[in-house]
Short mmCIF file of C-alpha atoms in Angstrom, two decimals:
data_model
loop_
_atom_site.label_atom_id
_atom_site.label_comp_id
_atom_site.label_asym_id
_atom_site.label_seq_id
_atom_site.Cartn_x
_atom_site.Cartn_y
_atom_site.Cartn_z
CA UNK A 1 -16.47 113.71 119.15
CA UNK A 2 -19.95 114.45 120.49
CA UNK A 3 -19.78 111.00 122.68
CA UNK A 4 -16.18 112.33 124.39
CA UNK A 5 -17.74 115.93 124.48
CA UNK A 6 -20.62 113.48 126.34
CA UNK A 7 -18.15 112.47 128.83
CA UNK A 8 -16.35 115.41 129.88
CA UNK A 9 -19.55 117.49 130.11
CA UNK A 10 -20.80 114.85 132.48
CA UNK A 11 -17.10 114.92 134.23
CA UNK A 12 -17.73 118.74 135.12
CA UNK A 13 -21.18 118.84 135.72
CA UNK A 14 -21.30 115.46 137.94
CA UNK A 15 -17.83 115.55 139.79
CA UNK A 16 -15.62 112.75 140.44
CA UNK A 17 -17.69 110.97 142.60
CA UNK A 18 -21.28 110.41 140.64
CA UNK A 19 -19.03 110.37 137.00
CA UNK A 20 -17.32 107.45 138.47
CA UNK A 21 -20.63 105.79 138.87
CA UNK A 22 -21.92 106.65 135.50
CA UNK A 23 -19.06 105.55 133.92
CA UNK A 24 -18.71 101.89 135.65
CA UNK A 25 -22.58 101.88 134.56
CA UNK A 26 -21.99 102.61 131.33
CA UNK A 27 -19.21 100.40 130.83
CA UNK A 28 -21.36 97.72 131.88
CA UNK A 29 -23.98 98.47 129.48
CA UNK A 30 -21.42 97.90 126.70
CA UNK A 31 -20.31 94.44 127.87
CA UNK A 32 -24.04 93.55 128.30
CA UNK A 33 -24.53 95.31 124.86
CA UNK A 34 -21.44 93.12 123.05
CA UNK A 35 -23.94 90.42 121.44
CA UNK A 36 -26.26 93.28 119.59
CA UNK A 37 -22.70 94.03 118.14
CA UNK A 38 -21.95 90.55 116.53
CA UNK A 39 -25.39 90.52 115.52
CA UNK A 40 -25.12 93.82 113.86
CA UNK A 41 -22.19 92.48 111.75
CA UNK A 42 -24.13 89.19 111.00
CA UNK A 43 -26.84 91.16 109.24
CA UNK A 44 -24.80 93.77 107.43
CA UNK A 45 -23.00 90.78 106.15
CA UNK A 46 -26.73 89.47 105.13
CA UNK A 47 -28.16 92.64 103.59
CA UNK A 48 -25.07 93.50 101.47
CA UNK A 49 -25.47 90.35 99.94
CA UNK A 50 -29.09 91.13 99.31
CA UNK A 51 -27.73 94.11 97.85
CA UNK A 52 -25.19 92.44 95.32
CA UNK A 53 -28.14 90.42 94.53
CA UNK A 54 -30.40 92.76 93.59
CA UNK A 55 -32.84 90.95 96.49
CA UNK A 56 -33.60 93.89 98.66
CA UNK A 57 -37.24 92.85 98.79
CA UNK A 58 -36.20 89.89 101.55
CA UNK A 59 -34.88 92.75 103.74
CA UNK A 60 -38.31 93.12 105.29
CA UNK A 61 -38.83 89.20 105.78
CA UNK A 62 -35.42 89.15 107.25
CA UNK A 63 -35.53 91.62 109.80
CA UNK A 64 -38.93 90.70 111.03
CA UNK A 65 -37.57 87.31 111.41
CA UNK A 66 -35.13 88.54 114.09
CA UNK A 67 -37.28 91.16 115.73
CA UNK A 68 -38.86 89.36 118.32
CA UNK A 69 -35.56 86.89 119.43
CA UNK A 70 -33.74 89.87 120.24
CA UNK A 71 -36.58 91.74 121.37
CA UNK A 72 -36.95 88.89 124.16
CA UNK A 73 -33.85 88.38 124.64
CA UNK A 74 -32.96 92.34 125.44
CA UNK A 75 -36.09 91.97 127.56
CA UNK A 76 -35.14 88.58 129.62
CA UNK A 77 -31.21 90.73 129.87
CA UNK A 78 -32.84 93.71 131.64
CA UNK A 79 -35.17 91.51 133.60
CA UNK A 80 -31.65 89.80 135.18
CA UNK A 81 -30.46 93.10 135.85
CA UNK A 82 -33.20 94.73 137.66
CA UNK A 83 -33.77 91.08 139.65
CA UNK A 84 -29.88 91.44 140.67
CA UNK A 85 -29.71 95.22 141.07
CA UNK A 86 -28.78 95.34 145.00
CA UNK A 87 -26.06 93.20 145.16
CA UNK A 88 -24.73 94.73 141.38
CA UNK A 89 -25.13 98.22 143.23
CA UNK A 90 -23.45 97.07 146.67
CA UNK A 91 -20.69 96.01 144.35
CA UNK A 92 -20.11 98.97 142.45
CA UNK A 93 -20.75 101.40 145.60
CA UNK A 94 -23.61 103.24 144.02
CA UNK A 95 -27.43 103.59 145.20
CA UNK A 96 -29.70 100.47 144.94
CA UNK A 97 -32.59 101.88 143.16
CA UNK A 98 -32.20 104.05 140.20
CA UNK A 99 -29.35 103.92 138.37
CA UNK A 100 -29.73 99.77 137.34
CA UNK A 101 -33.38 99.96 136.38
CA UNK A 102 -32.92 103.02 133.66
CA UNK A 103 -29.55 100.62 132.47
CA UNK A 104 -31.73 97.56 132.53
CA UNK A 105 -34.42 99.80 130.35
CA UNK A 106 -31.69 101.22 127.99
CA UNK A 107 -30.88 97.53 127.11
CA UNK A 108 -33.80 97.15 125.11
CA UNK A 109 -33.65 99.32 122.58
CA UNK A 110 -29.80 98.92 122.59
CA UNK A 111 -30.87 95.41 121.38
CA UNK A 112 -33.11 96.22 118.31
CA UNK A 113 -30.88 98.87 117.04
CA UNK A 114 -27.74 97.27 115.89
CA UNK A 115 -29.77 95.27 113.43
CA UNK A 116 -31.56 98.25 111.96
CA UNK A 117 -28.35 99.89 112.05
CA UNK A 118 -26.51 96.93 110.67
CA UNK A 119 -29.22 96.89 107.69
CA UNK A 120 -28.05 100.54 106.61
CA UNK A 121 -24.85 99.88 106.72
CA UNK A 122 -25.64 96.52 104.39
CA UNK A 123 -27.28 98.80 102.07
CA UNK A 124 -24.60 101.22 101.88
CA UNK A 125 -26.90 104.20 103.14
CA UNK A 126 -23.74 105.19 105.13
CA UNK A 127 -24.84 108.93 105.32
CA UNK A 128 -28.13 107.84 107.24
CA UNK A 129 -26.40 105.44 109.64
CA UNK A 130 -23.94 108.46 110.58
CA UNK A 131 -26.77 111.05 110.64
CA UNK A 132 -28.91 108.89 112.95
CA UNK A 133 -25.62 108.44 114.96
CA UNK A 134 -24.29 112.14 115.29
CA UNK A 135 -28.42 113.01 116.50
CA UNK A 136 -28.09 110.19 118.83
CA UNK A 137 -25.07 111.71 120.37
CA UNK A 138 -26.19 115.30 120.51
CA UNK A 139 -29.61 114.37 122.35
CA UNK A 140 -27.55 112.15 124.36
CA UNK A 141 -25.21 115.27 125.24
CA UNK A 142 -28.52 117.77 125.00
CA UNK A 143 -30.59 115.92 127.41
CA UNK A 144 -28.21 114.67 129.80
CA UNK A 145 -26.83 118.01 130.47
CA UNK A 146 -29.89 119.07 130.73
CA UNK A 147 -31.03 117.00 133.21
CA UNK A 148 -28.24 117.28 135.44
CA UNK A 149 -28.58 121.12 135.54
CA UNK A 150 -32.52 120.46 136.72
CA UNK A 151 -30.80 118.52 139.62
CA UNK A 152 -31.34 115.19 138.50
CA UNK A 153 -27.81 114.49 138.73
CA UNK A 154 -26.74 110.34 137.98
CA UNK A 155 -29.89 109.47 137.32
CA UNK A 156 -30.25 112.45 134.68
CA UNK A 157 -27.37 111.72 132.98
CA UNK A 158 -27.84 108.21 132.26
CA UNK A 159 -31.75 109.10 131.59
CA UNK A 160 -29.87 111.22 128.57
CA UNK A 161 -28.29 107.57 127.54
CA UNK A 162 -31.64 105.89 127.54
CA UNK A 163 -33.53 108.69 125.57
CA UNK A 164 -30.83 108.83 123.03
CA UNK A 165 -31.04 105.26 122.43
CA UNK A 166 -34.88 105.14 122.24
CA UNK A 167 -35.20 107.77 119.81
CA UNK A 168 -32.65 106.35 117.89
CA UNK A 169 -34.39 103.25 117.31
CA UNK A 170 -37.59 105.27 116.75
CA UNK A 171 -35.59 107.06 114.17
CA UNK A 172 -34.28 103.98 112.39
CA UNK A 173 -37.83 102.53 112.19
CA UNK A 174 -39.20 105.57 110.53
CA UNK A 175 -36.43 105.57 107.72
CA UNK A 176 -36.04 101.88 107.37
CA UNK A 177 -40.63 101.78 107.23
CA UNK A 178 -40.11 101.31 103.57
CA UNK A 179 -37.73 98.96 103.59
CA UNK A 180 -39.57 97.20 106.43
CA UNK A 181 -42.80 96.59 104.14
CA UNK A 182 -40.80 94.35 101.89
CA UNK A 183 -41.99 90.87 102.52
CA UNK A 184 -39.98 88.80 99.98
CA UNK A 185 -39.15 85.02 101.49
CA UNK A 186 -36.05 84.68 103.02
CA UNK A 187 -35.99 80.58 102.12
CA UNK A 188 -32.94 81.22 99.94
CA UNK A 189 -30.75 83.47 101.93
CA UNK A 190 -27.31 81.86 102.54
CA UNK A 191 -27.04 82.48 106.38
CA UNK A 192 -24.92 79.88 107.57
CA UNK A 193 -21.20 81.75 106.72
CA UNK A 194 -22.17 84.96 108.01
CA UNK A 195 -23.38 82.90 111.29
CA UNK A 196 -20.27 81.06 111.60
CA UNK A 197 -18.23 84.38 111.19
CA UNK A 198 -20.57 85.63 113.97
CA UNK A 199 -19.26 82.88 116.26
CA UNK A 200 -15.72 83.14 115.17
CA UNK A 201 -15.98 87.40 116.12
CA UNK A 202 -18.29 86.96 119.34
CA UNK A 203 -14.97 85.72 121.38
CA UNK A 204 -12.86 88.67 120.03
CA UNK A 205 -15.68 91.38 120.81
CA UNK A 206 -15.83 89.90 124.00
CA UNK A 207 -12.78 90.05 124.89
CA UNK A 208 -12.15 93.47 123.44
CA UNK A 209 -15.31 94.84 125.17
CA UNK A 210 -13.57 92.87 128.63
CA UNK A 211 -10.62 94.63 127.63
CA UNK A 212 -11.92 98.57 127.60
CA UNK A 213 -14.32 98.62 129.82
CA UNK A 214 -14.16 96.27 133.00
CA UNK A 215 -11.37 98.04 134.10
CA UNK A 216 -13.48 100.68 135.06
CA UNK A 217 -16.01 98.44 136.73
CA UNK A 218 -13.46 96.59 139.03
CA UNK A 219 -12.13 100.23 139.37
CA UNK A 220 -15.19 101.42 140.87
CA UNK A 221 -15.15 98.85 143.40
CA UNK A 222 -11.97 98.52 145.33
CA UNK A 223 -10.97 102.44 145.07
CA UNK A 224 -12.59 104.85 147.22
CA UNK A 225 -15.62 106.55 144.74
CA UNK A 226 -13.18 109.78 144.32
CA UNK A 227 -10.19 108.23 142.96
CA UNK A 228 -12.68 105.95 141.11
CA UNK A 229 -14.25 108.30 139.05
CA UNK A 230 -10.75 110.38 138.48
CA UNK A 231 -9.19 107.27 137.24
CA UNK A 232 -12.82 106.84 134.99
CA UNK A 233 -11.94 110.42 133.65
CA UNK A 234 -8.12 109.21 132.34
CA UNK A 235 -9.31 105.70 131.25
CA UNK A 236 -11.94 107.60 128.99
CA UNK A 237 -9.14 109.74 127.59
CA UNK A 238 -7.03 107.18 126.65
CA UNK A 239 -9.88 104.91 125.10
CA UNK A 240 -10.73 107.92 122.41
CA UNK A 241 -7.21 107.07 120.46
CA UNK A 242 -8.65 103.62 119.88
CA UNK A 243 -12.08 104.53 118.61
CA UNK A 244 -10.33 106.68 116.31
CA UNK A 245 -10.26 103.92 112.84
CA UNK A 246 -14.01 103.01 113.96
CA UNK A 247 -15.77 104.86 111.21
CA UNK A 248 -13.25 103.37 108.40
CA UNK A 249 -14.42 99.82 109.29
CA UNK A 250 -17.87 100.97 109.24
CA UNK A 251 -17.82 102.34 105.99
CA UNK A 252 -15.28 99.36 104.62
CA UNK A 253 -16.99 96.24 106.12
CA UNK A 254 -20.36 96.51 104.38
CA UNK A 255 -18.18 97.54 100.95
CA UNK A 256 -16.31 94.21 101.24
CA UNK A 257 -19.23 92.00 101.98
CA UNK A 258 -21.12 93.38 99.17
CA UNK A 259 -17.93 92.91 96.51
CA UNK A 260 -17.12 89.57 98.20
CA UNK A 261 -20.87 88.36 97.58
CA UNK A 262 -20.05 88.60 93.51
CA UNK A 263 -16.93 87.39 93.46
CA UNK A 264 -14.90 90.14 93.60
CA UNK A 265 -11.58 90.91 94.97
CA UNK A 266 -11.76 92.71 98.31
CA UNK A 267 -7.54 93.17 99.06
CA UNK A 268 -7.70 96.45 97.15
CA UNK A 269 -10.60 98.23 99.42
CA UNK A 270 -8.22 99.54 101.81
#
């Protein structure tokens, strides 16, 4: 509610010309964001079989094993996109320098997170993973109003994006420290399904990220930037009807993982 509240704030505050923009630039920063997403199912799948194991203490080894992959790799992605950032810009009608670099900074953090946030979902600390969420989406709201109203306009409101996501990975760090500490080997942690169900869903989330979000992009390009950013407004609209079920999954994936990993039958979760 607070992300749609997001977007219509930044609809009236912006106009259709600069909401346009931000929208095209934040649908690309959910394509661009669609691997963190697989990976964040890869290690709930991985911690909630810690968890029916009673082997939390590998949780630390674990995620300090990924850390710096997909710290480089979030890295070497915004790199690309700030090396690109003219002719991305000249595409999508927007200004050259700005709006791409705090995007290309955002993806950073949006890298790291899924896999803390994946990890609290493995553990079943579901109440956490929506409270970081729901203060994610109010500073996100918070501080990109607010920086639109001090005249920052574009750039403000996807400077409220980038804030939201760095303190959310700030605040998963801080609440996950314990956790983090843990140092038990990770030798014995059966990896390879939940990798091969990574590959089998990266396609899918592809295509589904493809699906609701280039639109938009290719949108932005051939329309004039008015009619772009009206038809941005009635695209986001329809897209909240689908995000509806998201929180059920959430809550249901790590469940069925966990059961799964002793054996139990998972038909009967929904």
């Amino acid at each position: 509610a607070l992300n749609y509240a997001y977007q219509m704030v930044m609809g009236r505050l912006l106009g259709p010309v600069d909401y346009g923009a931000l929208a095209a630039l934040l649908a690309l920063l959910s394509v661009f964001s669609m691997p963190a997403s697989v990976l964040q199912t890869v290690v709930t799948i991985l911690v909630a079989r810690l968890r029916a194991r009673s082997e939390e203490e590998m949780l630390g080894a674990l995620l300090a094993r990924l850390r710096t992959p997909i710290g480089l790799a979030g890295a070497i992605l915004a790199a690309t996109v700030i090396a690109v950032q003219e002719p991305l810009a000249a595409f999508l009608q927007i200004p050259a320098n700005g709006p791409l670099v705090i995007v290309a900074l955002t993806l950073v953090p949006a890298a790291l997170y899924p896999a803390l946030y994946g990890a609290l979902l493995g553990l079943g600390r579901h109440h956490v993973a929506g409270s970081l969420t729901l203060a994610a989406a109010g500073l996100r709201l918070l501080g990109g109003a607010g920086l639109v109203l001090f005249g920052f306009g574009l750039l403000g409101a996807l400077a409220g994006s980038s804030i939201a996501a760095l303190l959310m990975l700030f605040g998963a760090v801080y609440i996950m420290k314990p956790d983090l500490r843990l140092s038990g080997r990770t030798a014995s942690l059966q990896a390879d399904g939940a990798f091969r169900y990574a590959w089998q869903t990266a396609s899918a989330l592809l295509f589904f990220a493809v699906l609701m979000n280039l639109d938009v992009v290719f949108v932005k390009h051939v329309f004039p930037p008015e009619q772009a950013g009206q038809y941005a407004a009635a695209a986001t609209l329809g897209k909240t009807l689908l995000f509806l079920p998201a929180p059920l999954a959430l809550i249901l994936f790590p469940k069925v993982s966990h059961d799964h990993a002793l054996g139990m039958r998972t038909d009967g979760a929904l």
